[in-house]
Short mmCIF file of C-alpha atoms in Angstrom, two decimals:
data_model
loop_
_atom_site.label_atom_id
_atom_site.label_comp_id
_atom_site.label_asym_id
_atom_site.label_seq_id
_atom_site.Cartn_x
_atom_site.Cartn_y
_atom_site.Cartn_z
CA MET A 1 -5.42 32.32 9.07
CA THR A 2 -3.70 29.54 7.23
CA THR A 3 -2.60 26.22 8.65
CA ASP A 4 0.69 28.04 9.21
CA THR A 5 -0.94 29.99 12.36
CA ILE A 6 -3.66 27.53 12.68
CA LEU A 7 -1.83 25.00 14.23
CA PRO A 8 1.06 26.89 15.71
CA ASP A 9 -2.33 28.63 17.86
CA LEU A 10 -3.67 25.77 18.28
CA ILE A 11 -0.75 23.77 19.79
CA GLU A 12 0.21 26.69 22.49
CA ARG A 13 -3.77 26.90 23.60
CA ALA A 14 -3.18 23.44 24.18
CA LEU A 15 0.06 23.89 26.27
CA LYS A 16 -1.04 26.76 28.32
CA LYS A 17 -4.45 25.05 29.46
CA GLY A 18 -2.01 22.31 30.79
CA ALA A 19 -0.83 19.54 28.16
CA THR A 20 3.07 19.14 28.43
CA SER A 21 3.61 18.87 24.66
CA ALA A 22 1.55 18.44 21.45
CA ASP A 23 0.97 18.11 17.73
CA ALA A 24 -1.24 18.73 15.53
CA LEU A 25 -2.13 17.47 11.97
CA TYR A 26 -4.16 19.12 8.85
CA ALA A 27 -5.67 16.83 6.33
CA HIS A 28 -7.41 18.90 3.16
CA SER A 29 -8.60 16.30 1.20
CA THR A 30 -10.40 16.61 -2.36
CA GLY A 31 -11.75 13.39 -5.09
CA LEU A 32 -13.33 13.79 -7.93
CA SER A 33 -14.59 9.92 -9.72
CA ALA A 34 -16.48 9.10 -12.78
CA ASP A 35 -18.01 6.10 -13.28
CA VAL A 36 -19.49 4.81 -16.79
CA LEU A 37 -22.42 2.27 -17.40
CA LYS A 38 -23.39 0.58 -20.99
CA GLY A 39 -22.10 3.46 -22.36
CA THR A 40 -23.72 6.16 -19.81
CA VAL A 41 -22.74 8.01 -17.08
CA SER A 42 -23.45 5.85 -13.77
CA ASN A 43 -21.83 7.72 -11.23
CA LEU A 44 -20.41 11.00 -10.95
CA GLU A 45 -19.39 12.50 -7.63
CA ARG A 46 -16.66 15.01 -6.06
CA SER A 47 -16.18 15.00 -2.15
CA GLU A 48 -14.31 17.34 0.18
CA SER A 49 -13.45 17.16 4.00
CA THR A 50 -11.18 19.21 6.07
CA GLU A 51 -10.35 17.67 9.60
CA ILE A 52 -7.77 18.63 12.26
CA GLY A 53 -6.36 16.12 14.49
CA LEU A 54 -4.74 17.30 18.05
CA ARG A 55 -3.11 15.00 19.72
CA VAL A 56 -1.81 16.06 23.24
CA PHE A 57 0.34 14.55 25.96
CA ILE A 58 0.87 15.17 29.91
CA GLY A 59 3.41 13.72 31.49
CA GLN A 60 3.14 9.98 29.82
CA LYS A 61 -0.13 9.89 29.03
CA GLN A 62 -2.20 11.43 25.86
CA GLY A 63 -5.35 11.68 23.73
CA ILE A 64 -6.37 12.68 20.61
CA ILE A 65 -9.19 14.45 19.08
CA SER A 66 -10.45 15.24 15.65
CA THR A 67 -12.41 18.42 14.44
CA THR A 68 -13.83 20.01 11.44
CA ASN A 69 -14.65 23.04 12.39
CA LEU A 70 -11.09 25.28 11.91
CA ASP A 71 -12.98 28.40 13.31
CA PRO A 72 -10.03 29.16 16.02
CA ASN A 73 -12.90 30.37 18.09
CA GLY A 74 -13.99 27.41 19.23
CA PHE A 75 -10.93 25.81 19.93
CA ASP A 76 -10.96 25.88 23.26
CA THR A 77 -14.17 23.53 23.70
CA VAL A 78 -11.79 21.26 21.36
CA ILE A 79 -8.88 21.70 24.00
CA ASP A 80 -10.74 20.44 26.87
CA ARG A 81 -12.18 17.61 25.36
CA VAL A 82 -8.93 15.85 24.08
CA LEU A 83 -7.43 17.39 27.88
CA ASP A 84 -10.20 15.07 29.69
CA ILE A 85 -9.32 12.50 27.50
CA ALA A 86 -5.54 12.73 27.99
CA ARG A 87 -6.04 12.87 32.05
CA ASN A 88 -8.11 10.01 32.16
CA SER A 89 -5.90 7.46 29.96
CA PRO A 90 -3.78 5.12 31.14
CA ASP A 91 0.31 5.84 31.54
CA ASP A 92 1.82 4.95 28.25
CA PRO A 93 5.82 5.18 28.68
CA TYR A 94 6.49 4.98 24.85
CA CYS A 95 4.29 7.74 23.99
CA GLY A 96 5.64 10.76 23.25
CA LEU A 97 6.57 14.01 20.61
CA ALA A 98 10.42 13.39 18.06
CA GLU A 99 13.01 15.32 19.96
CA PRO A 100 14.05 17.92 17.97
CA PHE A 101 17.28 16.21 16.84
CA GLN A 102 15.09 14.02 15.24
CA LEU A 103 12.67 16.02 13.01
CA ALA A 104 13.49 16.61 9.73
CA GLU A 105 15.55 19.72 8.78
CA LYS A 106 13.92 20.55 5.63
CA VAL A 107 10.94 19.32 3.42
CA ASP A 108 11.78 17.45 -0.23
CA ASP A 109 9.70 18.35 -3.03
CA LEU A 110 9.27 15.13 -4.47
CA ASP A 111 6.69 16.36 -7.20
CA LEU A 112 4.27 14.06 -5.72
CA CYS A 113 0.95 16.86 -6.31
CA ASP A 114 -0.30 17.30 -10.16
CA PRO A 115 -1.41 20.85 -10.15
CA ALA A 116 -4.43 20.27 -12.47
CA GLU A 117 -7.51 19.03 -11.39
CA PRO A 118 -9.14 16.89 -13.88
CA ASN A 119 -11.91 17.86 -15.82
CA PRO A 120 -15.12 15.98 -15.22
CA ASN A 121 -15.29 15.35 -19.28
CA THR A 122 -12.29 13.97 -19.16
CA MET A 123 -13.00 11.28 -16.79
CA ILE A 124 -15.83 10.44 -18.25
CA GLU A 125 -14.08 10.14 -21.50
CA SER A 126 -11.31 7.91 -20.24
CA SER A 127 -14.07 5.79 -18.46
CA LEU A 128 -15.86 5.09 -21.39
CA ALA A 129 -12.84 4.37 -23.15
CA LEU A 130 -12.04 1.38 -20.68
CA GLU A 131 -15.64 -0.38 -21.31
CA GLU A 132 -15.26 0.09 -25.34
CA SER A 133 -11.89 -1.35 -25.24
CA ALA A 134 -12.61 -3.88 -22.59
CA LEU A 135 -15.63 -4.86 -24.92
CA ALA A 136 -14.12 -4.66 -27.84
CA VAL A 137 -12.09 -7.96 -27.39
CA ASN A 138 -13.96 -10.92 -28.88
CA GLY A 139 -15.51 -13.52 -26.02
CA VAL A 140 -16.08 -10.30 -23.71
CA GLU A 141 -19.80 -10.42 -22.57
CA LYS A 142 -19.66 -6.73 -20.39
CA VAL A 143 -18.13 -4.78 -18.21
CA LYS A 144 -18.76 -4.89 -14.66
CA ASN A 145 -16.85 -1.41 -13.46
CA ALA A 146 -14.86 1.43 -15.48
CA SER A 147 -13.88 3.60 -13.18
CA SER A 148 -11.92 6.73 -13.29
CA GLY A 149 -10.83 8.72 -10.08
CA TRP A 150 -8.96 11.34 -8.89
CA GLU A 151 -7.89 12.53 -5.19
CA ARG A 152 -6.01 15.53 -4.24
CA SER A 153 -4.76 15.75 -0.42
CA ASP A 154 -2.97 18.51 1.93
CA TYR A 155 -1.00 18.00 4.37
CA THR A 156 0.22 20.15 7.66
CA LEU A 157 2.36 18.65 10.05
CA ALA A 158 3.12 20.60 13.53
CA THR A 159 4.35 20.13 16.81
CA SER A 160 5.93 21.67 19.88
CA HIS A 161 8.98 20.85 19.69
CA GLY A 162 9.74 23.33 16.56
CA PHE A 163 8.49 20.77 13.59
CA LEU A 164 6.16 22.82 10.74
CA GLY A 165 5.87 21.47 7.37
CA ARG A 166 3.53 20.21 5.13
CA TYR A 167 3.29 18.72 1.04
CA SER A 168 0.38 17.91 -1.23
CA LYS A 169 -0.24 14.42 -2.88
CA THR A 170 -2.48 13.49 -6.06
CA TYR A 171 -3.86 10.24 -7.09
CA HIS A 172 -5.04 9.71 -9.95
CA HIS A 173 -6.82 5.94 -11.07
CA LEU A 174 -8.43 3.86 -13.88
CA TYR A 175 -9.93 0.82 -13.38
CA THR A 176 -12.24 -1.90 -15.59
CA THR A 177 -13.71 -4.80 -14.70
CA ALA A 178 -14.40 -7.52 -18.01
CA ILE A 179 -16.86 -10.19 -17.46
CA ALA A 180 -16.72 -13.33 -19.77
CA GLY A 181 -18.89 -16.68 -20.77
CA ASP A 182 -22.39 -17.47 -18.77
CA GLY A 183 -23.67 -19.61 -15.63
CA THR A 184 -21.06 -21.59 -14.51
CA ASN A 185 -18.53 -20.70 -17.07
CA MET A 186 -18.30 -17.17 -16.14
CA VAL A 187 -14.97 -15.41 -15.47
CA SER A 188 -14.07 -11.95 -14.73
CA GLU A 189 -11.30 -10.41 -14.23
CA PHE A 190 -9.90 -6.44 -13.80
CA GLU A 191 -6.91 -4.11 -14.35
CA MET A 192 -5.91 -0.72 -13.40
CA ASP A 193 -3.11 1.83 -13.05
CA VAL A 194 -2.76 4.62 -10.78
CA ALA A 195 0.00 6.92 -10.55
CA ALA A 196 0.53 10.87 -8.69
CA HIS A 197 0.19 12.51 -12.20
CA ARG A 198 -2.50 11.90 -15.04
CA GLN A 199 -0.28 11.93 -17.50
CA ASP A 200 2.17 9.25 -15.99
CA LEU A 201 -0.89 6.80 -16.76
CA ARG A 202 -1.19 4.35 -19.25
CA SER A 203 -3.93 5.19 -21.83
CA ALA A 204 -7.57 3.88 -20.38
CA LYS A 205 -7.77 1.96 -23.90
CA ASP A 206 -4.60 -0.38 -23.86
CA ILE A 207 -5.93 -0.95 -19.43
CA GLY A 208 -9.45 -1.96 -21.42
CA ARG A 209 -7.82 -4.38 -23.65
CA ILE A 210 -5.54 -5.95 -20.99
CA ALA A 211 -8.60 -6.12 -18.72
CA GLY A 212 -10.81 -7.88 -21.29
CA GLU A 213 -7.84 -10.05 -22.90
CA ASN A 214 -6.81 -11.72 -19.78
CA THR A 215 -10.50 -12.53 -18.68
CA VAL A 216 -10.96 -14.37 -21.81
CA ARG A 217 -7.89 -16.28 -21.47
CA GLN A 218 -9.57 -17.55 -18.25
CA LEU A 219 -12.90 -18.83 -19.89
CA ASN A 220 -13.23 -22.69 -19.52
CA PRO A 221 -10.53 -23.51 -16.60
CA ARG A 222 -10.45 -26.41 -14.97
CA THR A 223 -9.90 -28.58 -11.18
CA LEU A 224 -7.28 -29.92 -10.29
CA LYS A 225 -6.21 -32.63 -8.29
CA SER A 226 -4.37 -32.40 -5.15
CA GLN A 227 -0.44 -32.30 -5.30
CA LYS A 228 2.84 -30.16 -4.69
CA VAL A 229 4.03 -28.21 -7.64
CA PRO A 230 6.57 -24.96 -8.17
CA VAL A 231 4.31 -21.83 -8.60
CA ILE A 232 4.99 -18.97 -10.02
CA ILE A 233 3.41 -16.22 -8.95
CA ASP A 234 2.27 -13.89 -10.95
CA ARG A 235 3.93 -9.67 -10.13
CA ARG A 236 0.11 -8.68 -9.36
CA GLU A 237 -0.24 -11.39 -6.59
CA ALA A 238 3.39 -11.41 -5.52
CA ARG A 239 2.50 -8.26 -4.43
CA THR A 240 0.27 -9.46 -1.79
CA PHE A 241 3.28 -11.57 -0.71
CA LEU A 242 5.69 -8.33 0.06
CA SER A 243 2.95 -7.05 1.76
CA MET A 244 2.60 -9.83 4.29
CA PHE A 245 6.73 -9.50 4.41
CA CYS A 246 5.98 -5.87 5.52
CA ALA A 247 3.45 -6.87 7.86
CA LEU A 248 5.91 -9.12 9.51
CA ILE A 249 8.43 -6.82 9.82
CA ASN A 250 6.14 -3.45 11.21
CA GLY A 251 7.49 -2.14 14.52
CA SER A 252 4.11 -2.73 16.28
CA ALA A 253 3.96 -6.16 14.60
CA ILE A 254 7.73 -7.18 16.44
CA ALA A 255 7.31 -5.10 19.68
CA ARG A 256 3.85 -7.48 20.65
CA LYS A 257 5.73 -10.26 19.17
CA SER A 258 3.17 -11.08 16.81
CA SER A 259 5.36 -11.94 13.98
CA PHE A 260 7.64 -15.29 13.26
CA LEU A 261 10.40 -12.38 12.28
CA MET A 262 10.50 -11.05 15.64
CA ASP A 263 13.94 -13.03 16.27
CA LYS A 264 15.12 -13.30 12.48
CA MET A 265 17.27 -9.54 12.47
CA GLY A 266 20.61 -10.33 10.76
CA LYS A 267 19.23 -13.93 9.98
CA GLU A 268 18.67 -14.67 6.28
CA ILE A 269 14.77 -15.47 5.47
CA PHE A 270 15.01 -15.09 1.93
CA HIS A 271 16.75 -16.81 -1.02
CA PRO A 272 20.08 -15.47 -1.12
CA SER A 273 19.24 -14.05 -4.42
CA ILE A 274 16.20 -11.62 -3.05
CA ASN A 275 17.22 -8.41 -2.17
CA VAL A 276 14.19 -5.75 -0.95
CA TYR A 277 13.88 -2.05 -0.75
CA GLU A 278 12.36 0.73 0.72
CA ASP A 279 12.61 4.13 -0.52
CA PRO A 280 10.21 7.44 0.47
CA PHE A 281 12.11 9.58 -1.70
CA ILE A 282 10.98 9.17 -5.55
CA ARG A 283 9.83 11.52 -6.84
CA ARG A 284 6.12 11.42 -8.76
CA ALA A 285 5.74 7.96 -6.07
CA ILE A 286 2.28 6.97 -4.92
CA GLY A 287 4.35 6.15 -1.30
CA SER A 288 6.67 8.72 -1.21
CA ARG A 289 6.65 11.39 1.80
CA PRO A 290 9.48 14.46 2.84
CA PHE A 291 8.77 13.74 6.14
CA ASP A 292 6.84 10.60 8.30
CA ALA A 293 3.42 11.23 10.83
CA GLU A 294 5.85 12.64 13.90
CA GLY A 295 8.23 14.50 11.88
CA ILE A 296 10.56 13.01 11.43
CA ARG A 297 12.55 12.61 7.95
CA PRO A 298 12.27 9.30 6.86
CA GLN A 299 14.75 6.88 5.26
CA SER A 300 15.90 4.75 1.96
CA LYS A 301 17.02 1.58 3.11
CA LYS A 302 17.83 -1.95 1.89
CA LEU A 303 14.22 -4.15 4.21
CA VAL A 304 16.36 -7.46 2.89
CA GLU A 305 20.10 -7.67 1.61
CA GLU A 306 20.82 -11.17 -0.33
CA GLY A 307 18.46 -12.58 1.62
CA VAL A 308 19.15 -11.29 4.97
CA LEU A 309 16.96 -9.14 7.34
CA GLN A 310 18.12 -5.80 7.67
CA SER A 311 15.31 -3.43 9.18
CA TRP A 312 12.23 -3.34 11.16
CA LEU A 313 9.68 -0.53 10.42
CA LEU A 314 9.23 2.05 13.01
CA ASP A 315 7.42 4.89 14.27
CA LEU A 316 8.84 6.19 17.58
CA SER A 317 6.44 4.35 20.02
CA SER A 318 7.36 0.41 18.85
CA ALA A 319 10.62 1.90 18.15
CA ARG A 320 10.57 2.55 22.23
CA GLN A 321 9.75 -0.45 22.58
CA LEU A 322 12.68 -2.18 21.22
CA GLY A 323 15.16 -0.35 22.10
CA LEU A 324 15.55 0.95 19.30
CA ASN A 325 15.90 4.29 16.92
CA SER A 326 12.43 5.47 14.48
CA THR A 327 12.98 4.37 10.72
CA GLY A 328 10.92 7.54 10.43
CA ASN A 329 7.40 4.98 9.08
CA ALA A 330 4.88 6.49 10.71
CA ALA A 331 1.65 6.99 9.49
CA ARG A 332 -1.17 8.49 10.30
CA GLY A 333 -4.51 9.85 10.19
CA THR A 334 -6.04 13.26 12.30
CA SER A 335 -8.28 11.19 14.81
CA SER A 336 -5.91 7.77 15.23
CA THR A 337 -2.68 7.83 16.79
CA PRO A 338 0.81 7.36 14.68
CA SER A 339 1.81 3.39 13.41
CA PRO A 340 4.54 2.16 11.27
CA SER A 341 3.55 2.26 7.38
CA VAL A 342 5.73 1.50 4.12
CA SER A 343 6.37 4.09 1.37
CA ASN A 344 8.10 2.85 -1.55
CA VAL A 345 8.74 -0.87 -1.15
CA TRP A 346 9.44 -3.18 -3.63
CA ILE A 347 11.74 -6.90 -4.55
CA GLU A 348 14.44 -6.30 -7.15
CA GLU A 349 14.22 -8.13 -10.23
CA GLY A 350 16.05 -11.17 -11.24
CA LYS A 351 17.46 -12.25 -14.49
CA ASN A 352 15.11 -14.76 -15.57
CA THR A 353 12.26 -13.01 -17.88
CA ILE A 354 9.01 -15.21 -16.97
CA ASP A 355 8.58 -16.84 -20.17
CA GLU A 356 11.80 -18.62 -19.20
CA MET A 357 10.73 -19.19 -15.71
CA ILE A 358 7.66 -20.50 -17.88
CA SER A 359 9.61 -23.20 -19.67
CA SER A 360 11.38 -24.30 -17.19
CA LEU A 361 8.86 -26.31 -15.58
CA LYS A 362 7.87 -30.06 -16.47
CA ASN A 363 4.31 -29.44 -14.64
CA GLY A 364 3.47 -26.41 -12.46
CA LEU A 365 0.91 -23.57 -11.95
CA ILE A 366 0.90 -19.98 -12.42
CA LEU A 367 -0.86 -18.04 -9.71
CA THR A 368 -3.32 -14.94 -10.82
CA ASP A 369 -5.65 -14.80 -8.54
CA MET A 370 -6.05 -15.40 -4.70
CA LEU A 371 -8.94 -15.47 -2.86
CA GLY A 372 -10.19 -15.12 0.65
CA SER A 373 -7.49 -14.73 3.82
CA SER A 374 -6.39 -17.05 6.34
CA VAL A 375 -2.85 -16.24 7.36
CA ASN A 376 -1.54 -16.74 10.37
CA TYR A 377 1.72 -14.10 11.08
CA ILE A 378 3.06 -16.22 14.35
CA THR A 379 2.77 -19.28 12.90
CA GLY A 380 3.50 -18.01 9.06
CA GLU A 381 1.18 -21.00 7.76
CA ILE A 382 -0.79 -19.49 4.99
CA SER A 383 -4.29 -20.84 3.18
CA ARG A 384 -5.67 -18.82 0.12
CA GLY A 385 -7.83 -19.94 -2.38
CA GLY A 386 -6.66 -19.65 -6.31
CA ALA A 387 -7.12 -19.10 -10.12
CA GLY A 388 -4.58 -19.46 -12.54
CA PHE A 389 -3.40 -21.63 -15.62
CA TRP A 390 -1.53 -24.92 -15.89
CA ILE A 391 1.51 -25.29 -17.16
CA GLU A 392 2.85 -29.34 -18.62
CA ASN A 393 6.13 -28.96 -20.13
CA GLY A 394 7.15 -25.65 -20.12
CA GLN A 395 4.09 -24.47 -21.67
CA ILE A 396 0.68 -22.71 -20.50
CA ALA A 397 -1.49 -25.51 -20.91
CA TYR A 398 -4.88 -24.40 -19.87
CA PRO A 399 -6.99 -22.02 -17.13
CA VAL A 400 -7.64 -23.56 -13.65
CA GLN A 401 -9.09 -22.76 -10.67
CA GLY A 402 -11.15 -23.90 -7.78
CA PHE A 403 -8.63 -25.39 -5.47
CA THR A 404 -6.40 -23.79 -2.88
CA ILE A 405 -2.64 -23.19 -1.48
CA ALA A 406 -0.85 -23.41 1.70
CA GLY A 407 2.35 -23.49 3.12
CA ASN A 408 4.35 -21.89 5.35
CA LEU A 409 5.75 -18.06 4.78
CA ASN A 410 8.79 -19.16 6.09
CA ASP A 411 9.66 -21.46 3.72
CA ILE A 412 7.87 -19.80 1.16
CA PHE A 413 10.77 -16.98 1.89
CA HIS A 414 13.34 -19.24 1.76
CA SER A 415 12.45 -20.44 -2.01
CA ILE A 416 11.12 -17.87 -3.98
CA THR A 417 13.28 -16.97 -6.80
CA PRO A 418 11.97 -13.64 -8.61
CA ALA A 419 11.62 -13.34 -12.42
CA SER A 420 12.65 -9.70 -14.54
CA ASP A 421 9.26 -8.08 -14.72
CA LEU A 422 9.50 -5.60 -12.12
CA GLU A 423 6.53 -2.42 -13.14
CA ARG A 424 7.74 -0.53 -10.03
CA ARG A 425 4.08 1.64 -9.91
CA HIS A 426 2.32 1.18 -6.40
CA LYS A 427 3.68 1.68 -2.70
CA ILE A 428 4.03 -2.13 -2.55
CA ASP A 429 5.72 -3.66 -5.78
CA SER A 430 7.38 -7.28 -7.13
CA PRO A 431 8.06 -9.33 -9.79
CA SER A 432 6.43 -12.63 -10.73
CA LEU A 433 8.46 -14.51 -8.04
CA LEU A 434 9.01 -18.92 -8.92
CA VAL A 435 8.07 -20.58 -5.67
CA GLU A 436 9.79 -23.92 -5.46
CA SER A 437 6.77 -25.92 -4.34
CA LEU A 438 3.80 -25.48 -2.82
CA THR A 439 0.83 -27.73 -1.97
CA ILE A 440 -2.04 -27.48 -3.56
CA ALA A 441 -5.31 -28.74 -2.07
CA GLY A 442 -8.15 -30.03 -5.26
CA GLN A 443 -10.22 -32.54 -6.61
#
């Protein structure tokens, strides 16, 4: 039997046993990773898993259960258990399947699946190249890890309201961390790349070299005195700030009133130079998907237009709580209920290059790493440890570490200006961002 017959059969049997509606999610994943250390293979691992998640509704009650047993002879036991869970669950007025008119009518082919499984020897060679190229950089003492990985995931979703869709995704990655210096002067930095298709990855040699060069640049860091200065957030760390924004407009947070943006729809929350986009239909992109976890076709949309908030990220439950329609942002695992999640999100790049931003500052900071996490999404207050480079007279002067940046996300969002160095490679991407002023707590 195939998933096209197993899932509808499972749902039909659940309906006959008392469910008023149901959906079922099939998820199969296969993974392969190759790690090297000091020129030898330290780990070569293959993993594989298959699960089916069944969600049933009895009126306004719901239950969910997952199983690794795909034998239909064992389905009755699974169905009885999940129905018992539903019967003993509290009423949820916002739960329930998508209506037939809400369901995706077609499943686009977004070329998300690399059809060729990589050869383990090829992956080992990539990991060796990562390590070798990092070690070739003058000043690099050792490499902490060098890893090549691949994963394929196959999904099929069926609902009792008539939806049946499937798609597959692959995920390739290369990752390495280089170390320079010793004792109290030891520093490290990583570099990585991800892609749905292996041929879209940057070369392992380039990734290793960049990790090594970025590590050596941080040698002999200095400390900073406490002050307020302009801060350029490097594009890698700018992704973290964009992730915080996505958490703030997550429908679940808005419905719970746990976001300081909950009353800001249609209002200016960023500097007018900021546009934020989401597009789930980009071919070969990591975050793309032809339908969401509730069978709804997702939306390409502007989340922010010229600084003004335009949309929440909604699944069915959060949309119903807010009296709105789902935006097709539901995600779920086989043992969890849906919740809002992003696809591909990015901040539109600006006009000034990163070098022009640096040269425009008499004194300032380039923030390349953030450590720890202290973010209050209700008030917007943020405090994070940091490392980076100090700017003097429009030039990078020296590396710095051992300080804390502090501020309020509401103020930060209103004062950021994007650079022109956007790279679209992850689910969440941002160019480097110039913040007019942040408090640095140092010595």
